[in-house]
XYZ file of C-alpha atoms in Angstrom:
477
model
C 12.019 7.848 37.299
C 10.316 4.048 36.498
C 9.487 3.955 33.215
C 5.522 3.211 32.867
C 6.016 0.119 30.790
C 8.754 -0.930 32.817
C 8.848 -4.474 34.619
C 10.528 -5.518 37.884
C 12.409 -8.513 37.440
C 13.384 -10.961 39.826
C 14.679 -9.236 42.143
C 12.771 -6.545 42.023
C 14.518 -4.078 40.215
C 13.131 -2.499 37.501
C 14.093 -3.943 33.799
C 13.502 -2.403 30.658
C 10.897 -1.867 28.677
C 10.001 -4.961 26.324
C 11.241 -3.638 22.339
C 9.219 -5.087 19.426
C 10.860 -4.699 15.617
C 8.132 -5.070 12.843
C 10.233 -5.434 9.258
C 7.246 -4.873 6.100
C 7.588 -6.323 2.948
C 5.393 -5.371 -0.155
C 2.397 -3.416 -0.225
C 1.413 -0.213 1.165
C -1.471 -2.185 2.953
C 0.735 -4.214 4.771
C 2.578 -0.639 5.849
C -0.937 -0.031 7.556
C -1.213 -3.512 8.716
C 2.275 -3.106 10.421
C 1.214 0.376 11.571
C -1.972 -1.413 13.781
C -0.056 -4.669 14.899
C 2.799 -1.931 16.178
C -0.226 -0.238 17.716
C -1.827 -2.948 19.106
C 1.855 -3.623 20.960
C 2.226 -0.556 22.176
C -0.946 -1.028 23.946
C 0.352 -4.026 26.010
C 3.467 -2.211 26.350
C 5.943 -2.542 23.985
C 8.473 0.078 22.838
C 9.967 0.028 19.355
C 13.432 -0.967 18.968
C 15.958 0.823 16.410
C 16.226 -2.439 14.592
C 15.478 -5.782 14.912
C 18.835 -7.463 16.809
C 17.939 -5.319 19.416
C 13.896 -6.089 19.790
C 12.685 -8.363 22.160
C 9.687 -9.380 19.493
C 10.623 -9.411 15.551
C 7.383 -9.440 13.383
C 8.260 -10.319 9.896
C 4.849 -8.875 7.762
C 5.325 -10.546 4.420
C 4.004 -10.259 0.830
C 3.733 -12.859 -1.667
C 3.342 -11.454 -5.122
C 6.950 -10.892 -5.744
C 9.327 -13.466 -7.288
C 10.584 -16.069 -4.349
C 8.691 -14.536 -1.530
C 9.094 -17.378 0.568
C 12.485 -18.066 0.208
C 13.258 -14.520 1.249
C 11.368 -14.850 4.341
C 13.244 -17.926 5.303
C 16.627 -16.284 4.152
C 15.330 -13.512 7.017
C 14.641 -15.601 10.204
C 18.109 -17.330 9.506
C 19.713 -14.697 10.300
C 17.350 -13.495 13.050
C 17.836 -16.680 14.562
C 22.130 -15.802 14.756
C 21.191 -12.684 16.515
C 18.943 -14.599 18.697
C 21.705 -17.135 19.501
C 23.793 -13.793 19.947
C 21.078 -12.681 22.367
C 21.003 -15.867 24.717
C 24.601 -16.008 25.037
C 24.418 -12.886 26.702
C 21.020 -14.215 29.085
C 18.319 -11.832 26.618
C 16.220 -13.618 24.284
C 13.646 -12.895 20.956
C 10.539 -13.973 19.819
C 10.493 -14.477 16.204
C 6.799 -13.981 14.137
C 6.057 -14.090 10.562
C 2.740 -12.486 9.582
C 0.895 -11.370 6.019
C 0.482 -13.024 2.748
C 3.187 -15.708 2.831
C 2.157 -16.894 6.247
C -1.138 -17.569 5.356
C -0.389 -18.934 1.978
C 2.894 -21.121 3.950
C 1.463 -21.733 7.535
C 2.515 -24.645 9.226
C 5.096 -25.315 6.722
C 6.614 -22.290 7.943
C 7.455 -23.405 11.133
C 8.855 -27.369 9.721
C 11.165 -25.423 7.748
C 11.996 -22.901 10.278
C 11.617 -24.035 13.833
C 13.389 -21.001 14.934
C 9.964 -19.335 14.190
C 7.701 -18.890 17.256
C 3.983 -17.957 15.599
C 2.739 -17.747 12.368
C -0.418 -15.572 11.794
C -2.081 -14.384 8.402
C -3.571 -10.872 7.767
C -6.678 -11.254 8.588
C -5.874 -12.748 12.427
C -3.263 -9.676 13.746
C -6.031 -8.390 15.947
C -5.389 -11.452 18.097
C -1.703 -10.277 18.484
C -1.755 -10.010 22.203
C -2.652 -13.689 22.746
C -0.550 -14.878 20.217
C 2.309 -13.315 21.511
C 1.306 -14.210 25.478
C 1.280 -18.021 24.172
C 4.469 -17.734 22.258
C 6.334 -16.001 25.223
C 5.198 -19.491 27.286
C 6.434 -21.440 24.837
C 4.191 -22.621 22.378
C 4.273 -22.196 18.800
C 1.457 -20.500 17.368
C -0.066 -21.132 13.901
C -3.354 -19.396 13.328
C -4.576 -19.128 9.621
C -8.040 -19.495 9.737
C -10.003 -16.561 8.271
C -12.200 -15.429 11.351
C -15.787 -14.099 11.322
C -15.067 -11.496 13.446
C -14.303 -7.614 12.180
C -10.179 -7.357 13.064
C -10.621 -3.767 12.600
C -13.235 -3.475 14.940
C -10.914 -5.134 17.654
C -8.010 -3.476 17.269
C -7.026 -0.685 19.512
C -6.850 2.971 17.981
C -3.747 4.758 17.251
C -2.317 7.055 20.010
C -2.570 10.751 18.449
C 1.434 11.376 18.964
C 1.984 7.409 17.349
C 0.277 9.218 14.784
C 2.031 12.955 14.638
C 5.172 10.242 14.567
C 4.273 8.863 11.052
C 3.949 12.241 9.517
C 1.225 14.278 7.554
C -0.244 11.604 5.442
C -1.769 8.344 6.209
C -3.178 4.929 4.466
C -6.375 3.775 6.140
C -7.601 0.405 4.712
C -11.188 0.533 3.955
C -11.587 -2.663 1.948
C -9.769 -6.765 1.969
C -9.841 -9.247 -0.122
C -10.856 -9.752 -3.661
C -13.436 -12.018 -5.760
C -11.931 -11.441 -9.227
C -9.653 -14.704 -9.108
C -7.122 -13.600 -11.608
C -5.156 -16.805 -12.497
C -2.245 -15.564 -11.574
C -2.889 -13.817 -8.792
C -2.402 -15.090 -4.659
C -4.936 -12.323 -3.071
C -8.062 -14.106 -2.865
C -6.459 -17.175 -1.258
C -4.327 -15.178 1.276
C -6.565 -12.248 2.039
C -9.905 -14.177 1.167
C -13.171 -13.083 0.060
C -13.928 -9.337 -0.322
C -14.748 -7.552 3.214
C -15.622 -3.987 3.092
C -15.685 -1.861 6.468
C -18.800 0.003 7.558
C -18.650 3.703 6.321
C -18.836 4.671 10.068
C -16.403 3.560 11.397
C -13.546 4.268 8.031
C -14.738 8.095 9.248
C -14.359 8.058 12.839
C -10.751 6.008 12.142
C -10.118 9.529 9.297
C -11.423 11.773 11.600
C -8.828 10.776 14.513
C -6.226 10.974 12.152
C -7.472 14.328 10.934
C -7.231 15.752 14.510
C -3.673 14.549 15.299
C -2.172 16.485 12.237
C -2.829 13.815 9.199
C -3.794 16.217 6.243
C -3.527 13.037 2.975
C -5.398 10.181 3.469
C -4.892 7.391 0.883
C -7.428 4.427 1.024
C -6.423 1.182 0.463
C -8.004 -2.073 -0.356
C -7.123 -5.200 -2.724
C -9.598 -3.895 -4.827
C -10.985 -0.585 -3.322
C -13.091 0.418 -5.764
C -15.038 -2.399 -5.483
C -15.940 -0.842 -1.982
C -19.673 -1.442 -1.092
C -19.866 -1.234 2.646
C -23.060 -0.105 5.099
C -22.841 3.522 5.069
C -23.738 6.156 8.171
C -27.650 6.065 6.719
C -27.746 2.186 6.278
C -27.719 2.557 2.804
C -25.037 0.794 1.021
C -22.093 3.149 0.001
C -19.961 2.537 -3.149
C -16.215 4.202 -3.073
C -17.668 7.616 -5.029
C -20.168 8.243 -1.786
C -17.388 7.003 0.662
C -15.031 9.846 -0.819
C -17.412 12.342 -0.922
C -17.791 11.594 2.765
C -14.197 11.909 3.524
C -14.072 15.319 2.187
C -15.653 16.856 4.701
C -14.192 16.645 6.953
C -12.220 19.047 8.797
C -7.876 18.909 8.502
C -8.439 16.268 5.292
C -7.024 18.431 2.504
C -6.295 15.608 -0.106
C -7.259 12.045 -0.801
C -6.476 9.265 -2.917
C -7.031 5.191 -3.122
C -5.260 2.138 -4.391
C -5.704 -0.354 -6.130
C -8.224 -0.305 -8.153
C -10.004 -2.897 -10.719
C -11.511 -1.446 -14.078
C -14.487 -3.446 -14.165
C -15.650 -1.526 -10.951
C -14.544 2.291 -11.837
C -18.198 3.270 -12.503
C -19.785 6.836 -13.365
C -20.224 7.838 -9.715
C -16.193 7.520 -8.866
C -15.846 8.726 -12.151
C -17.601 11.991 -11.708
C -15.665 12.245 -7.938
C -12.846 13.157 -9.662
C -14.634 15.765 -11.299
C -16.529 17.209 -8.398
C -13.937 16.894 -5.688
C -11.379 19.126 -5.213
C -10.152 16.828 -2.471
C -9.657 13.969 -4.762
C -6.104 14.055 -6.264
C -5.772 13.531 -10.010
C -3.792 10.618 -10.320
C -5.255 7.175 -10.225
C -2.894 3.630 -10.488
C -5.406 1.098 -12.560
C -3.413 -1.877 -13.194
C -4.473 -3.574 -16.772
C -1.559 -5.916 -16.922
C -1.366 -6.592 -20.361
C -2.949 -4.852 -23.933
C -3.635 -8.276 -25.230
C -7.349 -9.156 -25.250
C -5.940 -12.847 -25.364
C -3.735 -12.545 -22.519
C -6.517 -10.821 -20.560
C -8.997 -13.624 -20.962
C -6.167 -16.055 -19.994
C -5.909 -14.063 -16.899
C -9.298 -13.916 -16.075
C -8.927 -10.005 -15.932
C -12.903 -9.879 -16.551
C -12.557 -6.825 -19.417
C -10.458 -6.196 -22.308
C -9.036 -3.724 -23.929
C -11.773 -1.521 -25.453
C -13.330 -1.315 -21.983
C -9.832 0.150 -20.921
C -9.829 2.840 -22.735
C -13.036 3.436 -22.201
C -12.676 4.199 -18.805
C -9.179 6.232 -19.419
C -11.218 8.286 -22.260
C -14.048 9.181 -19.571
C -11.191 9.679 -16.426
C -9.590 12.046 -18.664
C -12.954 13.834 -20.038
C -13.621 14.121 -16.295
C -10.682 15.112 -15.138
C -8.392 16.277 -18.092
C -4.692 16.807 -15.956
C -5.324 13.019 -14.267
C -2.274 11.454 -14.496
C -2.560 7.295 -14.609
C -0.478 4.521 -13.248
C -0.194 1.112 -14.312
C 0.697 -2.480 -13.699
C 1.779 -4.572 -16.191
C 2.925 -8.543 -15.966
C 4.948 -9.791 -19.623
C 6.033 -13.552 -20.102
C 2.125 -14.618 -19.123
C 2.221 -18.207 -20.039
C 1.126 -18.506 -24.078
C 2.295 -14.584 -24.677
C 3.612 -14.597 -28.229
C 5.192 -11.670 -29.664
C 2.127 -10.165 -31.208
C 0.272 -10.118 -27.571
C 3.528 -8.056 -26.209
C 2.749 -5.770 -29.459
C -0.700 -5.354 -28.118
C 0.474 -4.045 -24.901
C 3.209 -1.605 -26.058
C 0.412 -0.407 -28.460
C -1.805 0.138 -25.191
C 1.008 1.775 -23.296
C 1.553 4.454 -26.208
C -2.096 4.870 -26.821
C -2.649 5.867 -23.101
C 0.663 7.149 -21.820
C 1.306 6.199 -18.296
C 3.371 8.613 -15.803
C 4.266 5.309 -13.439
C 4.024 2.059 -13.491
C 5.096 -1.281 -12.234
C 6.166 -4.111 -14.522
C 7.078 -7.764 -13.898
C 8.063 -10.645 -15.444
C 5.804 -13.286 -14.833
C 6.571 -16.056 -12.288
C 4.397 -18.943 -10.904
C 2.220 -18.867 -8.043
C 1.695 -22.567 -6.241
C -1.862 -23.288 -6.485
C -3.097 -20.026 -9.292
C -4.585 -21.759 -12.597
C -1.593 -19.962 -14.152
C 1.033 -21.950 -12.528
C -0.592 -24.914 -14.369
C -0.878 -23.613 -18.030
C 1.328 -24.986 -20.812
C 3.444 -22.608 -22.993
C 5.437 -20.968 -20.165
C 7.526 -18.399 -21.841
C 11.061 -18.840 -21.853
C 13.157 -16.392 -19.348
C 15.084 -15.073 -22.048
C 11.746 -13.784 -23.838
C 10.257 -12.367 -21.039
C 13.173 -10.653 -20.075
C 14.216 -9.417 -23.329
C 10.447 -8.056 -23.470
C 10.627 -6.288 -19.937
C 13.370 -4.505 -20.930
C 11.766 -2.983 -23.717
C 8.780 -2.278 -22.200
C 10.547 -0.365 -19.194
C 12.281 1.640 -21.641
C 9.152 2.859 -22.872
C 7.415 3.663 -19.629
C 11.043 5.271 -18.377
C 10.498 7.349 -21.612
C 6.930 8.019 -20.833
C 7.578 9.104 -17.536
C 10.613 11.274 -17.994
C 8.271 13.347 -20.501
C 5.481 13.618 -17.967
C 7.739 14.896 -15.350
C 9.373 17.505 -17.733
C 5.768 18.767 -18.704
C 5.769 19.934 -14.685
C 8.517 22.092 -15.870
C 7.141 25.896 -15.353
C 3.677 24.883 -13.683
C 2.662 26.257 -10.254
C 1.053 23.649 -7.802
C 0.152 23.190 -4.179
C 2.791 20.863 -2.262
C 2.159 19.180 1.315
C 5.856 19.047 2.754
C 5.798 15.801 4.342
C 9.786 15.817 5.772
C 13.603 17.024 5.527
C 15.535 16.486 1.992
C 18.615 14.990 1.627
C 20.520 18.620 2.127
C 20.081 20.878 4.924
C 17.417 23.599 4.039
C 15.292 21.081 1.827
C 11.802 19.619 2.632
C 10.490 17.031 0.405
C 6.454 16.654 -0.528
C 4.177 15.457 -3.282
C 2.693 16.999 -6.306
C -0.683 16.556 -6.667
C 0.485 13.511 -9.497
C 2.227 11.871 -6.282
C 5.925 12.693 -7.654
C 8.200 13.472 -4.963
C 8.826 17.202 -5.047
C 12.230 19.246 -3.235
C 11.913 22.418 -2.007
C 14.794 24.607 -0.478
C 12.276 26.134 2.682
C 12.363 26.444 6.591
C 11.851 23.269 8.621
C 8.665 25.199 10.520
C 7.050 24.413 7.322
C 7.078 20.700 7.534
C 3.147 19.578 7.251
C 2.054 22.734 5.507
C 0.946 22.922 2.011
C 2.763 25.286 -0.042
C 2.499 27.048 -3.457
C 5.263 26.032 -5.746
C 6.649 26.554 -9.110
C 8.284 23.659 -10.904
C 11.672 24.336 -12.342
C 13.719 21.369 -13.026
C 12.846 17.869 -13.020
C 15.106 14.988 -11.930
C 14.893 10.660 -12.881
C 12.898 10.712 -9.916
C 11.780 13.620 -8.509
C 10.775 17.336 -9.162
C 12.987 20.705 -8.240
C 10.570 23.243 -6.900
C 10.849 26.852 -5.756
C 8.461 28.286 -3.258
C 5.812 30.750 -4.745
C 5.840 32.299 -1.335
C 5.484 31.724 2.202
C 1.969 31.642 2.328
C 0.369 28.402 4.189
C -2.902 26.890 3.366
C -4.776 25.990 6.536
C -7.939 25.388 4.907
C -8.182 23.251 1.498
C -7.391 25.382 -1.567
C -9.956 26.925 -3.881
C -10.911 23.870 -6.237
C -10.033 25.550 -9.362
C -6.209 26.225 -8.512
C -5.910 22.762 -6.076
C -3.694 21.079 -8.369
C -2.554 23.821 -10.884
């Protein structure tokens, strides 16, 4: 039987289907960037391939806050270009794209150092994907990093409902790009440009076509999401507290959560969401990247210290089992030791369950990559270490304080041992259950009763499934 995205080839016979291979680096918004680029080739076509020496297309979607970016991506189409030599020894060929955050910051340099390469495209141009790859396949090389005036999410096509059942019980759905804080150290404004926030309409209809092909967690995503202030369904504007509120009603979305947030914009109304929805898990990641008021002003963080735990006093009279996550960057150019004091003091005043720590490193063309008193690699290191022992230490105690408590789990997939399905606690910590495989997708009762480095050992209360969200007062309990 002919495949339906089959091709006849020259003599007529039918060939196989063309294979695509999209390899993400970094964030979880360039997971659901890769998601819509994979969707956008299935729509003229395209098949996924088990790995990338066997793909037809190879889409590189890159990130560019992490230490050497570039150099990694460079490291990775050297050897895609060996198994594309491989490939045309034996009369196939590949097409070889790098996308995301280190395109756009790289572009045509990308290709001068890498003419293996065939097109270059920045986030917010991957809803052009079909002609970029129909002029790539006839030979030109494509470089397109021009921020366009027209919605990408608008263009691109939907998800197919079983590309969706394929990905699972829980879903990111961007509902903001971009960002207009200009830390100094930061890449994101330059990269994903100014901040663009999708109409309310059309984040629901996207949530509510997930919801009806099985996707039960939605997390929202955005450079800065609660900065969200797009044209709600009444053509009001909506901030992030109405958009959630929203979200919650409808039908099959059981939890919700959004990353990454900036404290200057978590106001009263989000606030109060995550004391008035049920829906709204209670764990929030609100980077503050250092404790220093100093530091913070040198990195144009736009609040100090005070206002931080501020908001973490309010979250927690709000909410008083929210859990918080944390970034935190060490070695900022001028950090002496009595700034790294200031943000261990922070970390032990608030007590984070997560968090992600860095030393810093220069971004070409940040003010930061400019300033004078870079810290010496020995310092910063030295102080990373001891800051990750602390937040190992802080985490370790919040996952042993799960210990004995009972809590609603949606099993997302199999465990590492036959019998076991793997979820997430309401706190997002990976939780193991010994239960039948029919319960894959279902939210569970659970009672805690060991806890591991990295995840939580749970026993199921019984078998009963929720179908219909919990009662609010034992959702995360």
């Amino acid at each position: 039987m002919q495949a339906e995205n089959s091709r006849p080839g020259p003599s007529g016979l039918m060939t196989r289907p063309r294979t695509y291979f999209v390899k993400t680096f970094g964030c979880q918004m360039n997971v659901y960037d890769s998601q819509r680029m994979s969707d956008a080739l299935g729509s003229m076509g395209y098949v996924e391939a088990q790995g990338p020496d066997d793909a037809d297309l190879v889409l590189l979607n890159t990130c560019h806050i992490r230490e050497k970016a570039a150099e990694k991506v460079y490291s990775e189409v050297g050897r895609l270009k060996k198994a594309r030599d491989q490939r045309r020894a034996e009369g196939g060929d590949m097409l070889i794209g790098v996308a995301g955050c280190v395109a756009q910051a790289e572009g045509q340099e990308i290709v001068a150092r890498a003419p293996a390469v065939d097109l270059v495209f920045g986030p917010q141009n991957y809803h052009r994907l079909p002609d970029f790859v129909a002029r790539a396949a006839s030979g030109e090389t494509v470089v397109e990093t021009e921020f366009p005036v027209e919605d990408k999410f608008a263009a691109l096509p939907r998800a197919k409902p079983e590309q969706v059942r394929s990905r699972g019980v829980t879903a990111f759905l961007t509902i903001q790009e971009g960002c207009d804080k200009f830390c100094t150290f930061c890449v994101v404004p330059y990269t994903r440009g100014a901040e663009f926030s999708r109409p309310a309409e059309r984040i629901l209809a996207e949530a509510r076509e997930l919801a009806d092909a099985g996707v039960r967690e939605l997390t929202l995503l955005g450079q800065n999401v609660n900065a969200y202030h797009g044209e709600g369904t009444d053509g009001a504007e909506w901030n992030l507290a109405r958009l959630l509120h929203a979200l919650a009603e409808i039908d099959g979305i059981e939890r919700l959560r959004y990353t990454t947030s900036h404290p200057r914009d978590m106001d009263d109304e989000l606030i109060a969401a995550h004391r008035d929805l049920a829906e709204l898990m209670p764990y929030l990641h609100l980077p503050v990247q250092s404790g220093s008021d100093r530091m913070l002003a040198l990195m144009n963080r736009k609040h100090d210290r005070v206002l931080y735990f501020d908001i973490v006093n309010r979250l927690r009279d709000a909410c008083p089992d929210i859990a918080l996550s944390s970034d935190f960057i060490v070695g900022f150019p001028g950090e002496s030791d009595a700034d790294f004091a200031d943000t261990m003091d922070l970390v032990r005043q608030v007590g984070f369950v997560q968090a992600f720590s860095f030393k810093y490193s220069a971004r070409p063309g940040t003010p930061a990559a400019n300033m004078d008193e870079q810290v010496p690699d020995d310092v910063s290191s030295a102080r990373l270490a001891e800051l990750q022992a602390l937040l190992r230490e802080q985490q370790a105690g919040f996952a042993a304080s799960r210990v004995g408590r009972t809590m609603h789990v949606l099993l997302e997939r199999d465990g590492r041992k036959p019998g076991q399905l793997v979820g997430r606690s309401p706190w997002l910590q990976p939780v193991v259950v010994e239960a039948p495989q029919s319960l894959t997708g279902e939210m569970v009762t659970v009672t805690v009763k060991s806890a591991g480095s990295n995840s939580l050992f749970a026993d199921l209360v019984d078998s009963t499934i929720y179908r219909e969200r919990p009662p609010a007062a034992a959702a995360a309990f």
